[in-house]
Short mmCIF file of C-alpha atoms in Angstrom, two decimals:
data_model
loop_
_atom_site.label_atom_id
_atom_site.label_comp_id
_atom_site.label_asym_id
_atom_site.label_seq_id
_atom_site.Cartn_x
_atom_site.Cartn_y
_atom_site.Cartn_z
CA UNK G 1053 20.32 5.49 24.32
CA UNK G 1054 18.14 8.25 22.94
CA UNK G 1055 16.41 8.07 19.58
CA UNK G 1056 15.38 11.43 18.18
CA UNK G 1057 14.05 12.79 14.91
CA UNK G 1058 13.54 16.18 13.40
CA UNK G 1059 10.11 15.30 12.01
CA UNK G 1060 8.18 15.66 15.27
CA UNK G 1061 4.43 15.86 14.73
CA UNK G 1062 3.96 18.51 17.38
CA UNK G 1063 5.79 21.39 18.98
CA UNK G 1064 4.26 20.46 22.36
CA UNK G 1065 6.09 18.33 24.88
CA UNK G 1066 6.78 14.90 23.45
CA UNK G 1067 5.53 11.77 25.16
CA UNK G 1068 8.39 9.63 26.44
CA UNK G 1069 8.66 5.94 25.51
CA UNK G 1070 11.15 3.75 27.37
CA UNK G 1071 12.15 0.66 25.39
CA UNK G 1072 13.78 -1.99 27.57
CA UNK G 1073 16.09 -4.16 25.48
CA UNK G 1074 18.39 -3.03 22.68
CA UNK G 1075 18.07 -6.12 20.51
CA UNK G 1076 16.40 -6.41 17.12
CA UNK G 1077 12.79 -5.82 18.18
CA UNK G 1078 13.70 -3.13 20.70
CA UNK G 1079 15.67 -1.13 18.16
CA UNK G 1080 13.03 -1.46 15.45
CA UNK G 1081 10.42 -0.33 17.96
CA UNK G 1082 12.57 2.70 18.78
CA UNK G 1083 12.58 3.60 15.08
CA UNK G 1084 8.79 3.33 14.93
CA UNK G 1085 8.17 5.50 17.98
CA UNK G 1086 10.77 8.05 16.92
CA UNK G 1087 9.14 8.29 13.50
CA UNK G 1088 5.86 9.13 15.24
CA UNK G 1089 7.56 11.97 17.11
CA UNK G 1090 7.95 10.39 20.54
CA UNK G 1091 11.03 10.87 22.67
CA UNK G 1092 12.50 7.39 22.91
CA UNK G 1093 15.05 6.01 25.36
CA UNK G 1094 16.41 2.48 24.97
CA UNK G 1095 17.82 0.70 28.03
CA UNK G 1096 20.32 -2.07 27.36
CA UNK G 1097 22.65 -3.83 29.79
CA UNK G 1098 25.18 -4.87 27.15
CA UNK G 1099 27.70 -2.58 25.49
CA UNK G 1100 27.01 -0.95 22.13
CA UNK G 1101 27.51 -3.75 19.59
CA UNK G 1102 28.84 -1.24 17.06
CA UNK G 1103 31.91 -0.79 19.25
CA UNK G 1104 32.07 -4.30 20.72
CA UNK G 1105 34.98 -6.48 19.59
CA UNK G 1106 33.01 -9.61 20.42
CA UNK G 1107 29.22 -9.66 20.06
CA UNK G 1108 27.78 -11.89 22.76
CA UNK G 1109 24.50 -13.74 22.44
CA UNK G 1110 22.88 -16.27 20.16
CA UNK G 1111 24.45 -16.67 16.75
CA UNK G 1112 21.86 -18.79 14.90
CA UNK G 1113 21.48 -17.11 11.53
CA UNK G 1114 18.25 -15.24 10.99
CA UNK G 1115 15.75 -15.79 8.20
CA UNK G 1116 13.98 -12.68 6.93
CA UNK G 1117 10.69 -13.13 5.10
CA UNK G 1118 7.67 -11.06 4.02
CA UNK G 1119 6.36 -10.06 7.47
CA UNK G 1120 9.74 -8.81 8.64
CA UNK G 1121 10.37 -7.06 5.33
CA UNK G 1122 7.07 -5.19 5.57
CA UNK G 1123 7.95 -4.03 9.08
CA UNK G 1124 11.36 -2.79 7.90
CA UNK G 1125 9.83 -1.14 4.83
CA UNK G 1126 7.67 1.10 7.02
CA UNK G 1127 10.77 2.74 8.51
CA UNK G 1128 12.65 2.83 5.20
CA UNK G 1129 15.12 0.03 5.97
CA UNK G 1130 13.94 -2.86 3.78
CA UNK G 1131 16.26 -2.21 0.83
CA UNK G 1132 19.32 -1.73 3.05
CA UNK G 1133 18.76 -5.01 4.88
CA UNK G 1134 17.93 -6.98 1.72
CA UNK G 1135 21.17 -5.81 0.10
CA UNK G 1136 23.07 -7.50 2.94
CA UNK G 1137 21.15 -10.76 2.84
CA UNK G 1138 21.49 -13.89 0.70
CA UNK G 1139 18.34 -15.15 -1.07
CA UNK G 1140 17.42 -18.79 -0.46
CA UNK G 1141 14.92 -20.14 -3.01
CA UNK G 1142 14.58 -23.69 -1.72
CA UNK G 1143 15.44 -26.29 0.84
CA UNK G 1144 18.32 -28.46 -0.36
CA UNK G 1145 17.86 -31.92 1.13
CA UNK G 1146 21.06 -33.91 1.76
CA UNK G 1147 20.37 -37.65 1.76
CA UNK G 1148 22.54 -40.05 3.71
CA UNK G 1149 24.19 -41.23 0.47
CA UNK G 1150 25.23 -37.67 -0.37
CA UNK G 1151 22.66 -36.91 -3.08
CA UNK G 1152 21.02 -33.48 -2.95
CA UNK G 1153 17.40 -32.65 -3.88
CA UNK G 1154 15.86 -29.15 -3.87
CA UNK G 1155 12.36 -28.44 -2.56
CA UNK G 1156 11.32 -24.91 -3.65
CA UNK G 1157 9.84 -22.68 -0.95
CA UNK G 1158 7.16 -21.13 -3.10
CA UNK G 1159 6.43 -19.97 -6.62
CA UNK G 1160 9.21 -18.92 -8.97
CA UNK G 1161 10.82 -15.74 -7.68
CA UNK G 1162 9.81 -16.27 -4.05
CA UNK G 1163 12.63 -16.60 -1.54
CA UNK G 1164 13.65 -16.04 2.05
CA UNK G 1165 16.83 -14.23 3.09
CA UNK G 1166 19.73 -15.42 5.23
CA UNK G 1167 20.65 -12.48 7.47
CA UNK G 1168 23.50 -11.99 9.94
CA UNK G 1169 22.06 -11.14 13.37
CA UNK G 1170 24.83 -8.74 14.45
CA UNK G 1171 24.86 -6.84 11.16
CA UNK G 1172 21.09 -6.42 11.24
CA UNK G 1173 21.20 -5.04 14.76
CA UNK G 1174 23.97 -2.61 13.80
CA UNK G 1175 21.87 -1.35 10.87
CA UNK G 1176 18.87 -0.81 13.16
CA UNK G 1177 21.10 1.17 15.53
CA UNK G 1178 22.37 3.43 12.75
CA UNK G 1179 21.02 6.71 11.48
CA UNK G 1180 19.80 8.32 14.68
CA UNK G 1181 21.39 10.07 17.67
CA UNK G 1182 21.86 7.53 20.44
CA UNK G 1183 23.14 7.28 23.96
CA UNK G 1184 23.34 3.94 25.74
CA UNK G 1185 22.06 3.82 29.31
CA UNK G 1186 24.01 0.95 30.83
CA UNK G 1187 24.16 -0.25 34.45
CA UNK G 1188 27.44 0.51 36.22
CA UNK G 1189 29.88 -2.38 36.60
CA UNK G 1190 31.86 -2.75 39.84
CA UNK G 1191 35.15 -0.84 39.75
CA UNK G 1192 34.17 1.55 36.96
CA UNK G 1193 34.95 5.22 37.38
CA UNK G 1194 32.17 7.39 38.66
CA UNK G 1195 31.80 9.37 35.43
CA UNK G 1196 30.84 6.13 33.60
CA UNK G 1197 28.14 5.08 36.02
CA UNK G 1198 24.43 5.04 35.32
CA UNK G 1199 22.26 4.77 38.43
CA UNK G 1200 19.39 2.38 37.73
CA UNK G 1201 17.73 3.56 40.93
CA UNK G 1202 17.22 6.95 39.32
CA UNK G 1203 13.54 7.45 38.58
CA UNK G 1204 12.75 7.64 34.88
CA UNK G 1205 9.42 9.19 33.90
CA UNK G 1206 7.92 7.50 30.83
CA UNK G 1207 4.47 7.54 29.32
CA UNK G 1208 4.96 3.99 28.01
CA UNK G 1209 7.37 1.16 28.82
CA UNK G 1210 7.93 -1.35 26.02
CA UNK G 1211 9.44 -4.66 27.17
CA UNK G 1212 11.63 -6.08 24.39
CA UNK G 1213 14.15 -7.74 26.69
CA UNK G 1214 14.01 -11.30 25.42
CA UNK G 1215 12.82 -14.73 26.47
CA UNK G 1216 13.89 -14.18 30.09
CA UNK G 1217 12.39 -10.69 30.25
CA UNK G 1218 12.80 -8.69 33.46
CA UNK G 1219 9.76 -6.64 32.47
CA UNK G 1220 7.60 -9.74 32.04
CA UNK G 1221 8.78 -10.94 35.45
CA UNK G 1222 6.95 -7.95 36.96
CA UNK G 1223 3.75 -9.02 35.15
CA UNK G 1224 3.89 -12.30 37.09
CA UNK G 1225 2.97 -10.34 40.21
CA UNK G 1226 -0.35 -9.35 38.67
CA UNK G 1227 -3.59 -11.30 38.98
CA UNK G 1228 -4.89 -13.11 35.88
CA UNK G 1229 -1.60 -13.06 34.02
CA UNK G 1230 -1.02 -16.37 32.22
CA UNK G 1231 2.50 -17.58 31.60
CA UNK G 1232 4.16 -20.79 30.49
CA UNK G 1233 7.61 -21.81 29.29
CA UNK G 1234 8.56 -25.10 27.70
CA UNK G 1235 12.06 -26.36 27.00
CA UNK G 1236 12.17 -28.88 24.19
CA UNK G 1237 14.39 -31.95 24.77
CA UNK G 1238 16.63 -30.89 21.89
CA UNK G 1239 19.64 -28.59 21.91
CA UNK G 1240 21.87 -27.14 19.23
CA UNK G 1241 25.54 -26.72 18.35
CA UNK G 1242 27.05 -24.59 15.61
CA UNK G 1243 29.84 -25.26 13.12
CA UNK G 1244 31.27 -23.34 10.16
CA UNK G 1245 31.80 -24.46 6.58
CA UNK G 1246 34.65 -22.30 5.23
CA UNK G 1247 34.95 -21.17 1.60
CA UNK G 1248 36.80 -23.30 -0.94
CA UNK G 1249 39.19 -21.27 -3.07
CA UNK G 1250 37.37 -18.13 -2.03
CA UNK G 1251 33.93 -19.41 -3.08
CA UNK G 1252 30.97 -21.05 -1.34
CA UNK G 1253 31.58 -24.74 -0.67
CA UNK G 1254 27.92 -25.53 -1.54
CA UNK G 1255 25.20 -23.87 -3.58
CA UNK G 1256 24.56 -20.63 -1.67
CA UNK G 1257 20.95 -19.85 -2.61
CA UNK G 1258 19.48 -22.70 -0.57
CA UNK G 1259 18.83 -23.59 3.03
CA UNK G 1260 20.69 -26.89 3.27
CA UNK G 1261 19.08 -29.59 5.45
CA UNK G 1262 20.39 -32.99 6.53
CA UNK G 1263 17.16 -34.59 7.90
CA UNK G 1264 17.76 -37.67 10.03
CA UNK G 1265 14.29 -38.30 11.54
CA UNK G 1266 14.97 -37.65 15.24
CA UNK G 1267 17.54 -34.92 14.60
CA UNK G 1268 18.90 -32.78 11.76
CA UNK G 1269 21.58 -30.38 10.67
CA UNK G 1270 21.03 -27.21 8.62
CA UNK G 1271 23.38 -24.74 6.91
CA UNK G 1272 22.74 -21.11 5.97
CA UNK G 1273 24.99 -18.98 3.74
CA UNK G 1274 26.86 -15.88 4.93
CA UNK G 1275 28.18 -12.90 2.99
CA UNK G 1276 31.79 -13.92 3.70
CA UNK G 1277 31.21 -17.13 1.66
CA UNK G 1278 30.98 -19.32 4.76
CA UNK G 1279 28.00 -21.39 5.89
CA UNK G 1280 26.79 -21.52 9.47
CA UNK G 1281 25.82 -25.12 10.27
CA UNK G 1282 23.53 -25.89 13.17
CA UNK G 1283 23.08 -29.39 14.54
CA UNK G 1284 19.74 -29.87 16.34
CA UNK G 1285 19.58 -33.05 18.41
CA UNK G 1286 18.22 -34.45 21.70
CA UNK G 1287 20.49 -33.62 24.62
CA UNK G 1288 20.80 -37.33 25.45
CA UNK G 1289 22.34 -37.90 22.00
CA UNK G 1290 24.81 -35.04 22.48
CA UNK G 1291 25.85 -36.58 25.78
CA UNK G 1292 26.77 -39.87 24.08
CA UNK G 1293 29.45 -38.15 21.97
CA UNK G 1294 32.27 -37.76 24.49
CA UNK G 1295 35.52 -37.74 22.47
CA UNK G 1296 36.88 -36.34 19.22
CA UNK G 1297 36.95 -39.82 17.69
CA UNK G 1298 33.27 -40.31 18.55
CA UNK G 1299 32.46 -36.98 16.88
CA UNK G 1300 33.99 -38.21 13.61
CA UNK G 1301 32.31 -41.61 14.02
CA UNK G 1302 28.95 -39.88 14.54
CA UNK G 1303 29.35 -37.65 11.48
CA UNK G 1304 30.56 -40.54 9.32
CA UNK G 1305 27.37 -42.38 10.22
CA UNK G 1306 24.87 -39.54 9.74
CA UNK G 1307 26.52 -36.63 7.85
CA UNK G 1308 29.43 -38.12 5.88
CA UNK G 1309 29.37 -35.46 3.15
CA UNK G 1310 29.72 -32.69 5.79
CA UNK G 1311 33.06 -33.92 7.18
CA UNK G 1312 35.25 -32.67 4.31
CA UNK G 1313 33.22 -29.44 4.18
CA UNK G 1314 33.63 -28.56 7.87
CA UNK G 1315 36.96 -30.31 8.37
CA UNK G 1316 37.64 -33.20 10.76
CA UNK G 1317 39.82 -31.17 13.13
CA UNK G 1318 37.34 -28.26 13.21
CA UNK G 1319 34.52 -30.71 13.96
CA UNK G 1320 36.39 -32.24 16.89
CA UNK G 1321 37.30 -28.79 18.23
CA UNK G 1322 33.94 -27.04 17.81
CA UNK G 1323 31.81 -29.91 19.07
CA UNK G 1324 33.25 -29.38 22.54
CA UNK G 1325 33.89 -25.62 22.38
CA UNK G 1326 30.50 -24.93 24.00
CA UNK G 1327 27.88 -27.23 25.49
CA UNK G 1328 24.74 -27.78 23.44
CA UNK G 1329 22.42 -24.80 23.88
CA UNK G 1330 18.79 -25.09 25.02
CA UNK G 1331 15.69 -23.84 23.19
CA UNK G 1332 12.61 -22.54 24.96
CA UNK G 1333 9.07 -21.66 23.93
CA UNK G 1334 7.34 -18.94 25.96
CA UNK G 1335 3.67 -17.98 25.94
CA UNK G 1336 1.91 -15.36 28.04
CA UNK G 1337 -1.22 -13.24 28.13
CA UNK G 1338 -2.10 -10.40 28.33
CA UNK G 1339 0.75 -8.52 26.66
CA UNK G 1340 -0.05 -5.27 28.44
CA UNK G 1341 -0.47 -3.79 31.89
CA UNK G 1342 -2.95 -0.91 32.02
CA UNK G 1343 -1.91 1.87 29.67
CA UNK G 1344 1.72 1.97 30.84
CA UNK G 1345 3.51 -1.18 29.74
CA UNK G 1346 3.48 -3.64 26.83
CA UNK G 1347 5.54 -6.71 25.84
CA UNK G 1348 6.82 -7.45 22.33
CA UNK G 1349 9.14 -9.91 20.62
CA UNK G 1350 10.61 -12.79 22.63
CA UNK G 1351 9.53 -11.13 25.87
CA UNK G 1352 5.96 -11.88 24.79
CA UNK G 1353 6.38 -15.01 22.67
CA UNK G 1354 9.76 -16.73 22.47
CA UNK G 1355 9.61 -19.65 20.06
CA UNK G 1356 11.85 -22.41 18.77
CA UNK G 1357 13.62 -21.43 15.51
CA UNK G 1358 12.24 -24.03 13.12
CA UNK G 1359 9.86 -21.85 11.11
CA UNK G 1360 12.26 -18.95 10.78
CA UNK G 1361 9.53 -16.68 12.16
CA UNK G 1362 10.87 -15.57 15.56
CA UNK G 1363 12.35 -12.31 14.27
CA UNK G 1364 9.64 -11.87 11.65
CA UNK G 1365 6.90 -12.23 14.26
CA UNK G 1366 8.72 -9.78 16.54
CA UNK G 1367 9.09 -7.25 13.73
CA UNK G 1368 5.42 -7.74 12.84
CA UNK G 1369 4.58 -6.94 16.49
CA UNK G 1370 6.05 -3.48 15.88
CA UNK G 1371 4.09 -3.04 12.67
CA UNK G 1372 0.79 -4.24 14.16
CA UNK G 1373 1.21 -1.98 17.19
CA UNK G 1374 1.92 0.93 14.85
CA UNK G 1375 -1.21 0.15 12.79
CA UNK G 1376 -3.32 0.08 15.95
CA UNK G 1377 -1.77 3.40 17.02
CA UNK G 1378 -3.03 4.86 13.73
CA UNK G 1379 -6.51 3.40 14.23
CA UNK G 1380 -6.87 4.60 17.84
CA UNK G 1381 -5.08 7.97 17.62
CA UNK G 1382 -2.16 6.99 19.89
CA UNK G 1383 -4.46 6.60 22.90
CA UNK G 1384 -2.45 4.10 24.98
CA UNK G 1385 -5.48 3.22 27.15
CA UNK G 1386 -7.21 1.88 24.02
CA UNK G 1387 -4.16 0.79 22.00
CA UNK G 1388 -2.62 -1.58 24.54
CA UNK G 1389 -5.65 -3.82 25.22
CA UNK G 1390 -6.44 -3.89 21.49
CA UNK G 1391 -2.87 -4.96 20.77
CA UNK G 1392 -3.23 -7.84 23.26
CA UNK G 1393 -6.58 -8.85 21.73
CA UNK G 1394 -5.19 -8.89 18.20
CA UNK G 1395 -1.71 -10.24 18.73
CA UNK G 1396 -1.90 -12.97 21.41
CA UNK G 1397 -3.74 -15.57 19.28
CA UNK G 1398 -1.42 -14.94 16.34
CA UNK G 1399 1.84 -15.23 18.27
CA UNK G 1400 0.70 -18.36 20.06
CA UNK G 1401 -0.32 -19.92 16.74
CA UNK G 1402 3.11 -19.37 15.17
CA UNK G 1403 4.81 -20.71 18.31
CA UNK G 1404 2.87 -23.96 17.84
CA UNK G 1405 3.66 -24.05 14.12
CA UNK G 1406 7.36 -23.64 14.91
CA UNK G 1407 7.19 -26.79 17.02
CA UNK G 1408 5.40 -28.63 14.21
CA UNK G 1409 7.89 -27.54 11.57
CA UNK G 1410 10.79 -29.16 13.41
CA UNK G 1411 9.16 -32.55 12.82
CA UNK G 1412 8.62 -31.66 9.16
CA UNK G 1413 12.22 -30.53 8.64
CA UNK G 1414 13.96 -33.41 10.40
CA UNK G 1415 11.60 -36.22 9.31
CA UNK G 1416 8.77 -35.51 6.86
CA UNK G 1417 10.98 -34.11 4.08
CA UNK G 1418 12.38 -37.67 3.74
CA UNK G 1419 8.90 -39.01 3.03
CA UNK G 1420 7.53 -39.67 -0.46
CA UNK G 1421 4.07 -38.93 0.96
CA UNK G 1422 5.27 -35.47 2.06
CA UNK G 1423 6.59 -34.70 -1.42
CA UNK G 1424 3.38 -36.01 -3.02
CA UNK G 1425 1.24 -33.91 -0.67
CA UNK G 1426 3.38 -30.84 -1.40
CA UNK G 1427 2.95 -31.38 -5.14
CA UNK G 1428 -0.81 -31.72 -4.68
CA UNK G 1429 -0.85 -28.46 -2.70
CA UNK G 1430 1.15 -26.66 -5.38
CA UNK G 1431 -1.10 -27.98 -8.17
CA UNK G 1432 -4.27 -26.96 -6.33
CA UNK G 1433 -2.73 -23.57 -5.60
CA UNK G 1434 -2.16 -23.04 -9.33
CA UNK G 1435 -5.76 -23.80 -10.28
CA UNK G 1436 -7.33 -22.22 -7.17
CA UNK G 1437 -4.78 -19.59 -6.04
CA UNK G 1438 -7.11 -17.78 -3.63
CA UNK G 1439 -8.67 -20.90 -2.12
CA UNK G 1440 -5.81 -23.36 -1.71
CA UNK G 1441 -2.58 -21.83 -0.42
CA UNK G 1442 0.30 -23.97 0.90
CA UNK G 1443 0.92 -23.55 4.63
CA UNK G 1444 4.50 -22.38 4.16
CA UNK G 1445 3.37 -19.79 1.61
CA UNK G 1446 0.75 -18.36 3.98
CA UNK G 1447 3.23 -18.12 6.84
CA UNK G 1448 6.25 -16.88 4.90
CA UNK G 1449 5.03 -14.92 1.90
CA UNK G 1450 1.85 -13.23 3.19
CA UNK G 1451 0.69 -11.23 6.20
CA UNK G 1452 -2.34 -13.45 6.78
CA UNK G 1453 -2.82 -13.52 10.54
CA UNK G 1454 -1.07 -16.54 11.98
CA UNK G 1455 -4.13 -17.95 13.74
CA UNK G 1456 -6.14 -17.65 10.50
CA UNK G 1457 -3.31 -19.45 8.70
CA UNK G 1458 -3.73 -22.41 11.06
CA UNK G 1459 -7.52 -22.51 10.57
CA UNK G 1460 -7.17 -22.38 6.78
CA UNK G 1461 -4.44 -25.02 6.88
CA UNK G 1462 -6.70 -27.47 8.76
CA UNK G 1463 -9.54 -26.81 6.31
CA UNK G 1464 -7.23 -27.37 3.33
CA UNK G 1465 -5.92 -30.57 4.86
CA UNK G 1466 -9.47 -31.94 4.93
CA UNK G 1467 -10.05 -30.86 1.30
CA UNK G 1468 -6.79 -32.51 0.20
CA UNK G 1469 -7.64 -35.76 1.97
CA UNK G 1470 -11.07 -35.80 0.34
CA UNK G 1471 -9.50 -35.27 -3.10
CA UNK G 1472 -6.92 -38.02 -2.56
CA UNK G 1473 -9.66 -40.36 -1.29
CA UNK G 1474 -11.83 -39.72 -4.37
CA UNK G 1475 -8.90 -40.33 -6.74
CA UNK G 1476 -7.90 -43.51 -4.89
CA UNK G 1477 -11.47 -44.81 -5.13
CA UNK G 1478 -11.61 -44.05 -8.85
CA UNK G 1479 -8.32 -45.80 -9.55
CA UNK G 1480 -9.41 -48.89 -7.60
CA UNK G 1481 -12.52 -49.10 -9.75
CA UNK G 1482 -10.55 -49.14 -13.03
#
C-alpha cells in the first residue's frame, strides 16, 4: 500500500521508504515516514484487515502504556486510540478460595489501557491513501497479481515483519550479526467471559490475575463487555488435560470461580479448539545493514507478553528512530548505526524483564513478602519521588530507557534491603 501526505517538506523528488510488514509497528512507521514527507510503500502478504471477515493472527489483548501513547501522540492518534481502550488501574488477584484483592499499578490516576489488536491496526491504517501490494495466490486472475520479482527501488527498507521476519533472515547471511531465539516451556490458550445481563461479569477496570505459582490465568476487558481470558501454563500440563471432563476437573481445582463466568460447555469446547500456542523471545544485533535496511518491532526484539511492553517497545522504536532522524538530519548513513547503538541495549533489557515478570505475576503476587516490598517501594517513592521509583512505574509510566531502568532497579533493591536490614536489627534490639 502507499502512504502519502500533502505536507511534503520539499518539492524535490521524495525518498522512497519500503516498510515490510503491515502490522502495528509497520503501519505506525508508515505514518511517521509519511509525516516527514517520504514516499512510503507497505508490503503485506495478508489481505487488508479492514475488509477481512476474519482477522488472522494472534489475539492476545494488547496493553497500551506511556511509551506507546507518546509514540501515537506524535502522529496525532493518541486520543483516538485511548477513546477505544478500557483503563485498568490495578491488578485484581483472584485467590483459590475466590476472594479478590487489588494491587494498584501506580499512583492514583495512573492506569494502563486494554486495547483490541485488530481495532488498533485498523485505526493505524485509516486516514491516508493506501494500496496493498500482496503476493499473487495460485489461480487468481492476472489483473489481481503482484509480481514480487519486480524490482522495487527504495532508499530505505524497514523490516517490521514480526518474530519470524523474512528481512531479518537476510541479515543472518552477514558476518558479525548476532541472533538468538528462545521458546519458553509455557504455552497459552484463550477463553471468553461473556457479559451478564449486558454488563461486565467482573470489575472492568482491572487486569484480573489468577496466580497459581507455576502457571496463571489473566483476563482483560473488551469494549463489547466481554473479557478475554488467557491461560499460561507449561505445555506438559496442557498435555495432561485430554478430555472435557478433565478440563472441568482442572478448573475446579485451580480456577473454580472462573467456571460459571466462562461456562462449563464453553470451557470444554474452547480448550480443544486450538492447541496451546508457543511464545518466543528473539534478540539480535545490529538492527541495521549499512544505510539501506533497519529492523523494528518483533523483527528486532520479539518478547514474551508478561510485561505488556511488546507493542509499546515497538511503538517506541518508531519514536526513537524519528528522534534520531531529527538529530542527524535524515542522513541514513548516520541514523541507522546510531539507532542500533541506542536501541539494542534497551530492547534486550525489556525482553529480560518480560521473562522476569512472568514469575512475579504467576507466583510472587501470592507472597506476603512481595506485598510488603511493594508497600516499602511505594512509601519510599512518596518521600523520595526522584530517587526511589518502583520498577513497574519506571517501565510503564515513564520513558526512562529500559536498560537504565534495570540498573536503577538493582540499585534500589540494594537500598531497600539495607533499609529492611537496619529496621530488623533495631526491632531485635528492643
